[in-house]
Amino acid sequence: MKGDPRGASTITQQLAKNLFKTRYTNAQGYLSKVPGISILITKYKEWMTAYKLENRYSKDEIITMYLNTVSFSNNAYGIKSASIRYFNKQPSTLDVNESALLVGMLKGTTIYNPIRNPKNAMQRRNVVLAQMEKSGYLTQAQVADFSKDSLRLDLNYKDNIDGNDSYIRSAVERWLEKWSQDNEIDIYKAGLKIYTTIDSRMQKIAEKVVSDRMEELQRRLKNTWGSEEPWRDKEGKVVPEFLENHARKLPIYSDLMRKYHNNEDSVFAELRSKKKEMEVFTWQGMEKVNYSTMDSLKHYLMMLNTGMMAMNPYNGEIKVWVGGINHEYYKFDHVNQAKRQAGSTFKPFAYMAALESGMSPCDKFTDKPVKIEFTNKKGEHEVWEPKNADWSVSYREMSLRWAMARSLNTITAQVTEAVGWDKVVDVAHLCGIDSKLESVPSVGLGSNDVSVFEMVKAYATFMNAGKKTEPVLVSKIVGMDGNTIATFKSEQKQVINPENAWLMTYMLRGTVEEPSGTSQALWEWDLFKDGNEIGGKTGTSSDYVDGWYMGVTKDLVAGVWVGCDEQSIHFKNSGTGEGSKTALPIYALFMEELYKHPELGVTFGKFPESTVEVKKDYRCPSPRIRVEQPTDSVDNVEEGGEGMVLPELEEVRPVQGEVGAQRSNAPENRSNNLP
């Protein structure tokens, strides 16, 4: 009567809805198509059905049936399946906290999912405990005690491993969660056909490239540390009790603590010494090993992971989604669930803020030492002095295009200060970054955590003439009767001036075309036939924890992240761990293979022309720099000074009347000394 289309219902009414599918299309009659009448007819059916159920079954029988007709997410249907999935035990052995967690999930199986959203799940569990106190089932002291307990999950996926389980399937499940609730349709039981935007051929290429490249990177990480402990703090010191702290989260730890009467020394003695035959995941396949619990823990924590997404920037269709290295062992999706420090891939938002503030790609700044004084949120005075990756400055005056191409921290910091760090945050949000961004001087250097999904969406705004395009993973849903019941199209909104958006695509090309551009490693692959143009940005967070590459072409925007889930484990130096050595090759190999199959719709060619007149000056060729032939170390590339006699550079390719691009292996600039 109040006009709310989602009226409340009793448990019995919900059981009626679950048993007899009263909200599904095939359960609706002709009158349901009359606006305003549908909900009344549906509710009336549920009331009558609930009345009959109440007269035939006891309350215990009704709640039993209800708990066996609901989804608990993660492919757990019914209370028994959920009990085994989340706690590896039968429902009869659940304790109060475990039962409260499962009951709390029923309000929203995604938002209160203990695997995906543990914080929300714990808060919801505590709400259920409070309700139990209110109803007299628990005392205030018991609730206070229970609320301090952790989730204590003991995940069991053994009964759910099949060939259909994948990152994409899980992503689709999350994607349709709200649609399912809004339309009161159970996507698992309604006999639906769900069509995604994924191109299976592109997906296969991406998965093959990731598999091949990650195997090599894993070997590199292992060789980097050898017999040394790889978990290190910011000062490079071994993190104390690193493995032990992870072991304390395992169910076996709790069991052994009870067995040894809380004697932790005895517990860890068994965890280290008691070995057993098991199979572990490796890039060569499942390997039989004789490991202790601590050996197994170390093996899995040392595994590098990745996230990769590619989409059409004009219609938002997601073509590739690689959520990680193996869904069976790593459920966490590194496309839209993981958020990591963006590093230099975030710099284009600082330069876009400059363009939006009236600057042009030809405006110049000097590569010089920078000192920025500011007041933090606590009201404290701070001084920030960012350094370039090689800890040197050239005192050279550079255009914005050249500075972004070389990824210079000193100039990016000056640009951020000139436009204001709040402006950089605003532009990033406008382009498609949804994560909360801390507005600090280092924001332009990528000090905040973001997802691959957000970054691909934001870079697509540049390619789509400044229109933010919401990514689409599901294209349509077809019901049991063969009729299409839902279609999904991307929402688009003009958020950036079209001229500035085009200029940013021109600046992104600079990382390939400008002298010492950080994307010039792309020349090692067969990517530049028929005048093909590629733009992109490498990124590496502090201590080589995260490696990124964002690539744009006329047909596709793609993002790749590489790193360990445990951020204390990472590479040692730029030669092995920066984004141009980890993420960029994955992108390059993917695009190289893609270009061999033009039938997939991704072909060689130049970027689109601007949709508006470009009035700002952008034709400002950078001077040629004579560079010594690079040594085996990427840190030994130097710029030639006056009076130096160095070999002439080879002009690799012309750049629309500008100076030829110099092929270089110079290290990219990482976000050092972030406040």
XYZ file of C-alpha atoms in Angstrom:
675
model
C 0.000 0.000 0.000
C 2.990 2.290 0.592
C 4.240 1.678 -2.929
C 7.223 -0.458 -1.907
C 7.477 -3.254 -4.518
C 9.373 -5.486 -2.085
C 6.992 -6.202 0.774
C 8.054 -8.336 3.722
C 7.028 -11.987 3.977
C 7.041 -14.734 6.595
C 9.264 -17.795 6.528
C 6.255 -19.852 5.398
C 5.555 -17.439 2.533
C 9.186 -17.655 1.469
C 8.947 -21.441 1.582
C 5.851 -21.250 -0.634
C 7.784 -19.049 -3.044
C 10.758 -21.434 -3.062
C 8.686 -24.613 -3.446
C 6.227 -23.446 -6.086
C 8.295 -20.805 -7.938
C 5.491 -18.266 -7.657
C 7.690 -15.426 -8.895
C 8.929 -17.181 -12.040
C 7.582 -16.229 -15.436
C 6.058 -19.659 -16.106
C 4.037 -19.354 -12.879
C 2.444 -16.075 -13.930
C -0.900 -15.716 -15.708
C -2.200 -13.072 -18.101
C -3.283 -10.716 -15.307
C 0.317 -10.563 -14.095
C 1.127 -8.427 -17.117
C -1.218 -5.680 -15.894
C 0.834 -2.972 -14.095
C 0.202 -2.932 -10.340
C -1.754 -6.188 -10.389
C 1.185 -8.627 -10.614
C 2.447 -8.241 -7.028
C -1.095 -8.535 -5.629
C -1.779 -11.776 -7.501
C 1.628 -13.211 -6.553
C 1.237 -12.266 -2.903
C -2.282 -13.726 -2.828
C -0.983 -17.046 -4.206
C 1.765 -17.094 -1.585
C -0.669 -16.227 1.229
C -2.990 -19.050 0.252
C -0.143 -21.523 -0.159
C 1.375 -20.461 3.164
C -2.025 -20.906 4.855
C -2.238 -24.475 3.542
C 1.343 -25.223 4.603
C 0.691 -23.921 8.115
C -2.312 -26.219 8.423
C -0.456 -29.329 7.280
C 3.019 -28.950 8.813
C 4.497 -28.033 12.176
C 6.798 -25.058 12.632
C 9.795 -27.405 12.898
C 8.857 -29.095 9.628
C 8.376 -25.741 7.897
C 11.754 -24.377 9.001
C 13.391 -27.675 7.997
C 11.916 -27.473 4.506
C 12.813 -23.802 4.242
C 16.451 -24.371 5.215
C 16.692 -27.042 2.529
C 15.310 -24.848 -0.278
C 17.603 -21.832 0.059
C 20.984 -21.029 -1.490
C 23.947 -20.223 0.723
C 26.133 -19.149 -2.223
C 29.375 -20.842 -3.295
C 27.230 -23.598 -4.846
C 25.886 -24.601 -1.428
C 22.159 -25.385 -1.523
C 20.401 -26.185 1.702
C 21.658 -26.152 5.275
C 23.532 -29.462 5.074
C 25.482 -28.458 1.997
C 26.249 -25.052 3.563
C 27.363 -26.608 6.832
C 29.807 -28.871 5.012
C 30.973 -26.117 2.641
C 31.801 -23.502 5.277
C 32.560 -25.574 8.387
C 33.260 -29.093 7.090
C 30.748 -30.626 9.518
C 27.162 -31.843 9.716
C 24.430 -29.350 10.756
C 23.832 -31.245 14.006
C 27.366 -30.435 15.172
C 27.289 -26.682 14.409
C 27.825 -24.433 17.408
C 25.936 -21.197 18.119
C 28.317 -18.903 16.225
C 28.450 -21.150 13.163
C 24.666 -21.452 13.085
C 24.251 -17.683 13.497
C 26.625 -17.060 10.589
C 24.654 -19.312 8.221
C 21.283 -17.875 9.276
C 22.650 -14.355 8.840
C 23.699 -15.129 5.264
C 20.083 -15.620 4.211
C 19.453 -11.864 4.183
C 21.972 -11.533 1.340
C 24.190 -14.405 0.270
C 26.709 -12.148 -1.476
C 26.974 -9.153 0.830
C 27.183 -11.459 3.863
C 29.284 -14.170 2.211
C 32.010 -15.120 4.737
C 34.521 -15.909 1.982
C 34.042 -12.781 -0.122
C 32.960 -10.339 2.582
C 34.157 -11.691 5.949
C 33.769 -8.330 7.706
C 30.129 -8.021 6.657
C 29.495 -11.665 7.533
C 30.848 -11.185 11.048
C 28.741 -8.059 11.592
C 25.634 -9.865 10.385
C 26.394 -12.882 12.586
C 26.591 -10.571 15.586
C 23.214 -9.072 14.658
C 21.724 -12.584 14.761
C 23.335 -13.166 18.159
C 21.789 -9.917 19.426
C 18.385 -11.060 18.165
C 18.840 -14.353 20.027
C 19.531 -12.388 23.204
C 16.447 -10.249 22.574
C 14.336 -13.410 22.252
C 15.787 -14.929 25.423
C 17.931 -17.678 23.860
C 21.241 -16.143 24.947
C 22.375 -13.981 27.832
C 24.105 -10.652 27.373
C 27.351 -12.160 28.655
C 27.135 -15.022 26.148
C 26.561 -12.618 23.257
C 29.521 -10.505 24.341
C 31.688 -13.618 24.459
C 30.458 -15.074 21.153
C 30.848 -11.735 19.335
C 34.594 -11.734 20.003
C 35.054 -15.042 18.180
C 36.408 -15.172 14.628
C 34.514 -16.797 11.761
C 36.571 -19.991 12.115
C 35.770 -21.212 8.611
C 36.885 -24.677 7.581
C 36.230 -24.510 3.854
C 35.445 -27.699 2.005
C 35.274 -27.631 -1.786
C 35.947 -31.299 -2.445
C 32.376 -32.120 -3.398
C 32.232 -29.237 -5.825
C 35.247 -29.621 -8.073
C 34.180 -30.048 -11.671
C 35.150 -28.876 -15.101
C 32.547 -26.108 -15.096
C 33.838 -24.334 -11.991
C 35.859 -21.297 -13.008
C 36.611 -17.656 -12.317
C 34.160 -16.652 -15.045
C 31.355 -18.752 -13.610
C 31.917 -17.258 -10.163
C 32.096 -13.763 -11.648
C 28.765 -14.299 -13.418
C 27.260 -15.492 -10.135
C 28.359 -12.286 -8.412
C 27.279 -10.220 -11.414
C 23.721 -11.550 -11.302
C 23.282 -11.585 -7.533
C 21.484 -8.225 -7.383
C 19.468 -8.944 -10.536
C 18.419 -12.273 -9.030
C 17.279 -10.634 -5.796
C 15.535 -7.719 -7.523
C 13.615 -10.083 -9.794
C 13.261 -12.815 -7.166
C 14.590 -15.435 -9.538
C 16.920 -18.205 -8.391
C 19.514 -18.386 -11.163
C 20.458 -21.931 -10.075
C 16.999 -23.475 -10.193
C 15.064 -21.512 -12.811
C 16.416 -23.372 -15.851
C 17.952 -20.227 -17.304
C 20.396 -19.873 -20.162
C 22.868 -17.132 -19.320
C 24.892 -15.649 -22.181
C 28.137 -13.830 -21.376
C 30.082 -11.316 -23.447
C 33.259 -13.410 -23.116
C 34.825 -14.426 -26.431
C 35.805 -18.048 -25.771
C 38.542 -17.885 -28.409
C 40.163 -14.812 -26.857
C 39.723 -16.351 -23.419
C 41.535 -19.510 -24.507
C 44.442 -17.455 -25.866
C 44.661 -15.434 -22.645
C 44.599 -18.504 -20.417
C 47.329 -20.182 -22.477
C 49.560 -17.092 -22.368
C 49.029 -16.686 -18.624
C 49.828 -20.346 -17.997
C 53.041 -20.257 -20.037
C 54.281 -16.944 -18.696
C 53.375 -17.484 -15.045
C 55.284 -20.767 -15.015
C 58.388 -18.869 -16.077
C 57.781 -16.053 -13.570
C 57.279 -18.556 -10.754
C 60.621 -20.138 -11.564
C 62.196 -16.673 -11.584
C 60.777 -15.824 -8.143
C 62.036 -19.109 -6.712
C 65.514 -18.509 -8.146
C 65.480 -14.950 -6.799
C 65.379 -16.124 -3.207
C 66.968 -19.569 -3.434
C 67.297 -20.926 0.097
C 66.610 -17.514 1.702
C 63.367 -16.717 3.490
C 61.314 -14.673 0.967
C 58.929 -12.909 3.372
C 60.448 -9.515 4.088
C 59.383 -6.197 5.607
C 59.978 -2.733 4.107
C 63.545 -2.751 5.410
C 64.249 -6.121 3.807
C 64.322 -7.979 7.103
C 62.704 -11.397 7.499
C 59.172 -11.051 8.900
C 59.226 -12.882 12.258
C 56.793 -15.792 12.717
C 55.436 -15.283 9.194
C 54.550 -18.937 8.570
C 53.488 -19.455 12.164
C 50.959 -16.602 11.983
C 49.444 -18.105 8.849
C 49.380 -21.543 10.454
C 47.425 -20.135 13.392
C 44.538 -19.452 11.014
C 44.283 -23.110 9.963
C 41.630 -25.422 11.467
C 44.319 -28.003 12.254
C 45.990 -25.482 14.558
C 42.864 -25.262 16.744
C 42.551 -29.035 16.814
C 46.173 -29.483 17.875
C 45.897 -26.771 20.520
C 43.103 -28.773 22.109
C 45.103 -31.974 21.717
C 48.196 -30.495 23.403
C 46.269 -28.446 25.999
C 47.311 -25.072 24.507
C 51.013 -25.956 24.421
C 51.968 -24.118 21.219
C 55.517 -25.463 21.122
C 54.144 -28.988 20.828
C 51.672 -27.859 18.185
C 54.334 -26.358 15.921
C 56.655 -29.269 16.512
C 54.037 -31.535 14.965
C 53.182 -29.060 12.172
C 56.850 -28.956 11.162
C 57.905 -32.557 11.631
C 54.879 -34.691 10.793
C 55.081 -35.269 7.056
C 52.592 -37.047 4.877
C 52.144 -37.809 1.210
C 49.984 -35.232 -0.566
C 49.428 -33.620 -3.936
C 50.229 -29.944 -4.469
C 49.511 -27.669 -7.415
C 52.482 -26.786 -9.620
C 52.776 -25.452 -13.155
C 53.931 -28.909 -14.237
C 50.668 -30.394 -12.950
C 49.722 -31.952 -9.645
C 52.859 -33.208 -7.920
C 53.022 -35.889 -5.235
C 55.196 -34.737 -2.364
C 56.015 -35.710 1.195
C 55.268 -32.445 2.994
C 54.540 -31.282 6.503
C 51.774 -28.755 7.072
C 54.353 -25.955 7.209
C 55.981 -27.163 3.970
C 52.610 -27.118 2.213
C 51.785 -23.687 3.609
C 55.059 -22.248 2.346
C 54.522 -23.790 -1.091
C 51.139 -22.157 -1.613
C 52.085 -18.786 -0.111
C 55.039 -18.577 -2.524
C 52.851 -18.948 -5.608
C 52.616 -15.883 -7.844
C 49.116 -14.982 -8.961
C 47.628 -12.798 -11.670
C 44.528 -11.036 -12.855
C 43.755 -10.113 -16.466
C 40.767 -8.462 -18.125
C 40.141 -7.190 -21.642
C 37.110 -5.296 -22.926
C 35.737 -3.420 -25.898
C 35.957 0.241 -24.824
C 33.033 1.349 -26.989
C 30.259 -1.038 -25.912
C 31.701 -2.236 -22.601
C 31.653 -5.940 -23.486
C 34.180 -7.900 -21.436
C 36.004 -10.290 -23.758
C 38.566 -11.855 -21.408
C 38.444 -12.580 -17.681
C 41.346 -14.429 -16.033
C 40.790 -14.241 -12.292
C 43.894 -16.123 -11.202
C 46.198 -19.058 -11.835
C 43.899 -21.906 -10.739
C 40.330 -21.563 -9.463
C 40.395 -24.912 -7.687
C 43.155 -23.774 -5.313
C 42.810 -19.972 -5.425
C 39.146 -18.960 -5.299
C 39.890 -15.269 -4.805
C 39.292 -13.378 -8.052
C 42.143 -11.018 -8.927
C 40.105 -9.097 -11.510
C 37.444 -7.497 -9.341
C 37.925 -8.810 -5.796
C 41.623 -8.119 -5.258
C 42.785 -4.523 -4.896
C 46.468 -3.713 -5.133
C 48.651 -0.615 -5.269
C 48.480 0.701 -8.830
C 51.942 2.215 -9.044
C 52.715 4.141 -12.224
C 49.638 2.873 -14.073
C 47.786 5.543 -12.072
C 49.888 8.410 -13.459
C 47.661 9.023 -16.525
C 44.950 10.297 -14.154
C 47.347 12.984 -12.890
C 48.145 13.990 -16.461
C 44.472 13.863 -17.424
C 43.767 16.217 -14.507
C 46.404 18.520 -15.984
C 44.736 18.402 -19.411
C 41.333 19.049 -17.835
C 42.865 22.030 -16.009
C 43.914 23.601 -19.320
C 47.391 22.218 -19.923
C 48.522 20.589 -23.164
C 50.806 17.620 -23.906
C 53.485 20.139 -24.924
C 53.555 22.061 -21.648
C 56.934 21.582 -20.024
C 58.235 20.731 -16.568
C 61.823 20.168 -15.439
C 63.111 16.862 -14.126
C 64.575 18.137 -10.863
C 64.504 17.338 -7.131
C 61.092 17.935 -5.592
C 60.129 18.768 -2.031
C 56.442 19.093 -1.178
C 55.317 20.298 2.226
C 51.746 19.592 3.276
C 49.480 19.058 6.251
C 48.064 15.564 6.621
C 44.581 14.674 7.848
C 45.824 14.572 11.429
C 46.921 18.179 11.114
C 50.578 17.201 11.146
C 53.200 18.863 8.969
C 54.886 16.509 6.488
C 57.571 16.814 3.839
C 57.577 14.499 0.834
C 60.559 14.164 -1.510
C 59.786 11.697 -4.323
C 62.662 10.114 -6.221
C 62.873 8.705 -9.727
C 63.367 4.974 -10.108
C 67.089 5.302 -10.697
C 67.428 7.936 -7.940
C 68.779 10.491 -10.419
C 67.519 13.668 -12.085
C 68.541 15.035 -15.477
C 67.499 18.692 -15.000
C 66.106 18.382 -18.495
C 62.980 20.271 -19.510
C 60.382 17.826 -20.819
C 56.928 17.953 -22.333
C 54.102 16.319 -20.423
C 53.948 13.595 -23.072
C 57.626 12.783 -22.745
C 57.543 12.922 -18.945
C 54.588 10.531 -18.764
C 56.234 8.259 -21.338
C 59.333 8.056 -19.152
C 57.176 7.761 -16.020
C 59.191 10.320 -14.077
C 58.120 10.599 -10.466
C 59.620 14.081 -10.077
C 57.538 15.606 -12.860
C 54.388 13.651 -11.990
C 54.650 15.018 -8.446
C 55.012 18.571 -9.797
C 51.985 18.088 -12.060
C 49.953 16.697 -9.160
C 50.911 19.666 -6.998
C 50.076 22.130 -9.791
C 46.538 20.809 -10.361
C 45.898 19.711 -6.766
C 45.728 16.134 -5.514
C 41.984 16.488 -4.932
C 41.618 17.133 -8.667
C 43.547 13.946 -9.483
C 41.215 11.949 -7.214
C 38.145 13.541 -8.818
C 39.332 12.754 -12.351
C 40.141 9.143 -11.446
C 36.671 8.682 -9.984
C 35.071 10.306 -13.028
C 36.934 7.942 -15.358
C 35.771 4.833 -13.509
C 37.825 4.185 -10.358
C 35.276 3.265 -7.691
C 37.641 2.507 -4.815
C 38.156 5.050 -2.085
C 41.238 7.114 -2.912
C 43.263 8.907 -0.283
C 43.954 12.451 -1.448
C 47.674 12.903 -0.742
C 50.581 14.350 -2.758
C 51.590 10.842 -3.878
C 48.174 9.977 -5.313
C 49.410 10.567 -8.878
C 52.161 7.994 -8.338
C 49.654 5.250 -7.568
C 49.744 5.049 -3.774
C 46.150 3.761 -3.572
C 44.781 0.241 -4.014
C 42.550 -0.472 -7.017
C 41.319 -3.497 -8.971
C 42.133 -4.621 -12.504
C 38.425 -4.237 -13.290
C 38.421 -0.566 -12.291
C 41.604 0.235 -14.172
C 40.372 -1.318 -17.417
C 37.090 0.585 -17.116
C 38.924 3.861 -16.464
C 41.388 3.464 -19.360
C 38.438 2.651 -21.638
C 37.138 6.166 -20.893
C 40.210 7.571 -22.656
C 39.606 5.454 -25.756
C 35.856 6.152 -25.870
C 36.190 9.906 -26.370
C 35.750 10.661 -22.675
C 32.601 8.586 -22.175
C 32.742 6.299 -19.139
C 31.507 2.884 -20.218
C 30.247 0.437 -17.618
C 31.682 -3.035 -18.348
C 29.163 -5.744 -19.235
C 29.769 -9.434 -18.487
C 26.291 -10.867 -19.140
C 24.585 -10.001 -22.413
C 21.206 -11.711 -22.004
C 19.217 -14.266 -20.027
C 16.789 -16.691 -21.646
C 14.074 -18.445 -19.630
C 12.955 -22.080 -19.732
C 10.357 -21.224 -22.377
C 13.036 -19.911 -24.734
C 12.004 -16.285 -24.367
C 14.557 -13.634 -23.483
C 13.714 -12.317 -20.026
C 16.581 -9.821 -19.650
C 19.178 -8.062 -21.778
C 22.097 -5.980 -20.566
C 23.702 -3.013 -22.301
C 26.460 -0.754 -21.095
C 25.567 2.564 -19.529
C 27.642 5.435 -20.900
C 28.190 8.924 -19.566
C 30.338 11.784 -20.872
C 32.766 12.534 -18.037
C 35.891 13.903 -19.759
C 36.268 16.534 -22.457
C 36.533 14.603 -25.792
C 39.555 16.641 -26.869
C 41.429 15.834 -23.654
C 40.439 12.170 -23.876
C 41.935 11.961 -27.367
C 45.069 13.770 -26.202
C 45.457 11.203 -23.439
C 45.376 8.353 -25.975
C 48.086 10.252 -27.842
C 50.106 10.520 -24.629
C 49.650 6.820 -23.898
C 51.154 6.092 -27.309
C 54.148 8.092 -26.115
C 55.270 5.274 -23.815
C 56.040 3.344 -27.017
C 57.092 6.249 -29.254
C 58.974 8.692 -27.027
C 62.705 8.305 -26.225
C 63.129 5.954 -23.247
C 59.387 5.304 -23.058
C 58.569 2.599 -20.523
C 56.522 0.495 -22.987
C 59.272 0.142 -25.572
C 59.798 -3.476 -24.610
C 56.703 -4.099 -26.761
C 58.960 -3.765 -29.816
C 60.307 -7.236 -28.995
C 57.024 -8.728 -30.212
C 55.382 -8.715 -33.618
C 52.866 -5.983 -32.813
C 53.522 -3.083 -35.156
C 52.605 -4.200 -38.670
C 50.610 -1.932 -40.986
C 51.329 1.149 -38.912
C 49.672 -0.366 -35.848
C 49.484 1.894 -32.812
C 49.555 0.755 -29.187
C 49.484 2.820 -26.025
C 50.001 1.691 -22.495
C 51.460 2.183 -19.075
C 53.661 0.010 -16.897
C 53.378 0.084 -13.144
C 55.350 -1.280 -10.216
C 54.553 -0.691 -6.569
C 57.195 -0.199 -3.902
C 59.559 -3.125 -3.347
C 58.345 -4.808 -6.570
C 55.279 -6.197 -4.786
C 52.876 -5.502 -7.683
C 53.591 -5.548 -11.407
C 51.044 -3.960 -13.777
C 50.523 -3.291 -17.429
C 47.623 -1.397 -18.976
C 47.414 -1.578 -22.770
C 45.129 0.191 -25.251
C 44.594 -0.339 -28.973
C 41.895 0.807 -31.351
C 39.818 -2.302 -30.567
C 40.630 -3.401 -27.043
C 41.627 -2.193 -23.577
C 43.377 -4.740 -21.372
C 44.909 -4.812 -17.915
C 47.285 -7.302 -16.301
C 48.429 -7.549 -12.674
C 51.062 -9.958 -11.318
C 52.095 -10.515 -7.716
C 51.824 -12.740 -4.653
C 48.660 -12.683 -2.596
C 50.890 -12.296 0.433
C 52.512 -8.894 -0.128
C 55.557 -9.668 2.027
C 56.730 -11.995 -0.756
C 58.011 -10.279 -3.882
C 60.923 -9.888 -6.286
C 64.166 -8.200 -5.269
C 64.944 -5.770 -8.083
C 63.705 -4.004 -11.209
C 65.386 -6.481 -13.523
C 63.122 -9.278 -12.296
C 60.117 -7.687 -10.650
C 58.972 -4.476 -12.313
C 55.796 -4.409 -14.378
C 57.650 -4.286 -17.673
C 59.260 -7.635 -16.781
C 56.205 -9.388 -15.296
C 52.890 -8.015 -16.580
C 53.892 -6.403 -19.889
C 55.087 -9.664 -21.519
C 51.718 -11.290 -20.744
C 49.943 -8.433 -22.509
C 52.376 -8.500 -25.437
C 52.092 -12.263 -25.974
C 48.303 -12.052 -25.743
C 48.078 -9.269 -28.334
C 50.636 -10.933 -30.619
C 48.549 -14.111 -30.723
C 45.325 -12.122 -31.066
C 46.626 -10.311 -34.141
C 47.160 -13.686 -35.821
C 43.380 -14.162 -35.789
C 41.778 -11.063 -37.365
C 38.444 -12.899 -37.428
C 38.231 -12.162 -33.691
C 37.767 -8.473 -34.474
C 41.093 -7.175 -33.154
C 43.249 -5.996 -36.063
C 46.264 -3.825 -36.791
C 45.592 -0.132 -37.306
C 45.859 3.399 -36.012
C 43.939 4.892 -33.127
C 40.629 6.598 -33.983
C 40.768 10.259 -34.943
C 39.441 12.773 -32.470
C 35.667 13.271 -32.577
C 36.182 17.020 -32.023
C 38.652 19.609 -33.237
C 41.938 19.412 -31.330
C 42.888 22.989 -30.522
C 45.628 22.337 -27.985
C 49.216 22.047 -29.145
C 50.450 18.463 -29.081
C 53.057 18.319 -31.862
C 56.250 18.799 -29.872
C 58.946 16.271 -30.908
C 61.254 15.211 -28.112
C 64.993 15.505 -28.755
C 66.917 12.422 -29.688
C 69.057 11.134 -26.866
C 72.217 9.242 -27.490
C 72.341 6.244 -25.198
C 75.075 3.703 -24.598
C 74.191 0.215 -25.660
C 72.388 -1.308 -22.649
C 74.192 -3.889 -20.565
C 72.618 -6.999 -19.073
C 71.488 -4.878 -16.131
C 68.470 -2.694 -16.771
C 69.786 -0.189 -14.238
C 72.815 0.734 -16.350
C 71.145 2.776 -19.092
C 72.525 6.303 -19.033
C 71.776 9.444 -20.958
C 74.662 10.859 -22.968
C 76.152 14.098 -21.635
C 77.835 16.840 -23.556
C 81.158 15.875 -25.095
C 80.432 12.154 -24.873
C 81.135 10.124 -27.985
C 78.416 7.497 -28.193
C 77.070 5.361 -31.026
C 74.228 6.733 -33.122
C 70.784 5.483 -32.294
C 68.873 3.275 -34.659
C 65.580 4.870 -35.680
C 63.130 2.061 -34.997
C 59.950 3.549 -36.444
C 58.727 6.994 -37.503
C 56.312 8.814 -35.233
C 54.055 10.948 -37.454
C 56.703 13.444 -38.420
C 58.384 13.340 -35.026
C 61.664 11.849 -33.972
C 61.985 8.093 -34.309
C 61.318 6.054 -31.204
C 64.333 4.775 -29.362
C 64.193 1.165 -28.267
C 65.256 1.047 -24.677
C 65.289 -1.264 -21.699
C 65.378 1.581 -19.177
C 63.606 0.781 -15.938
C 60.242 2.330 -15.318
C 59.726 4.741 -12.461
C 58.181 3.219 -9.388
C 56.204 4.987 -6.719
C 59.023 5.401 -4.203
C 58.754 7.074 -0.804
C 54.974 7.231 -0.697
C 53.789 9.179 2.362
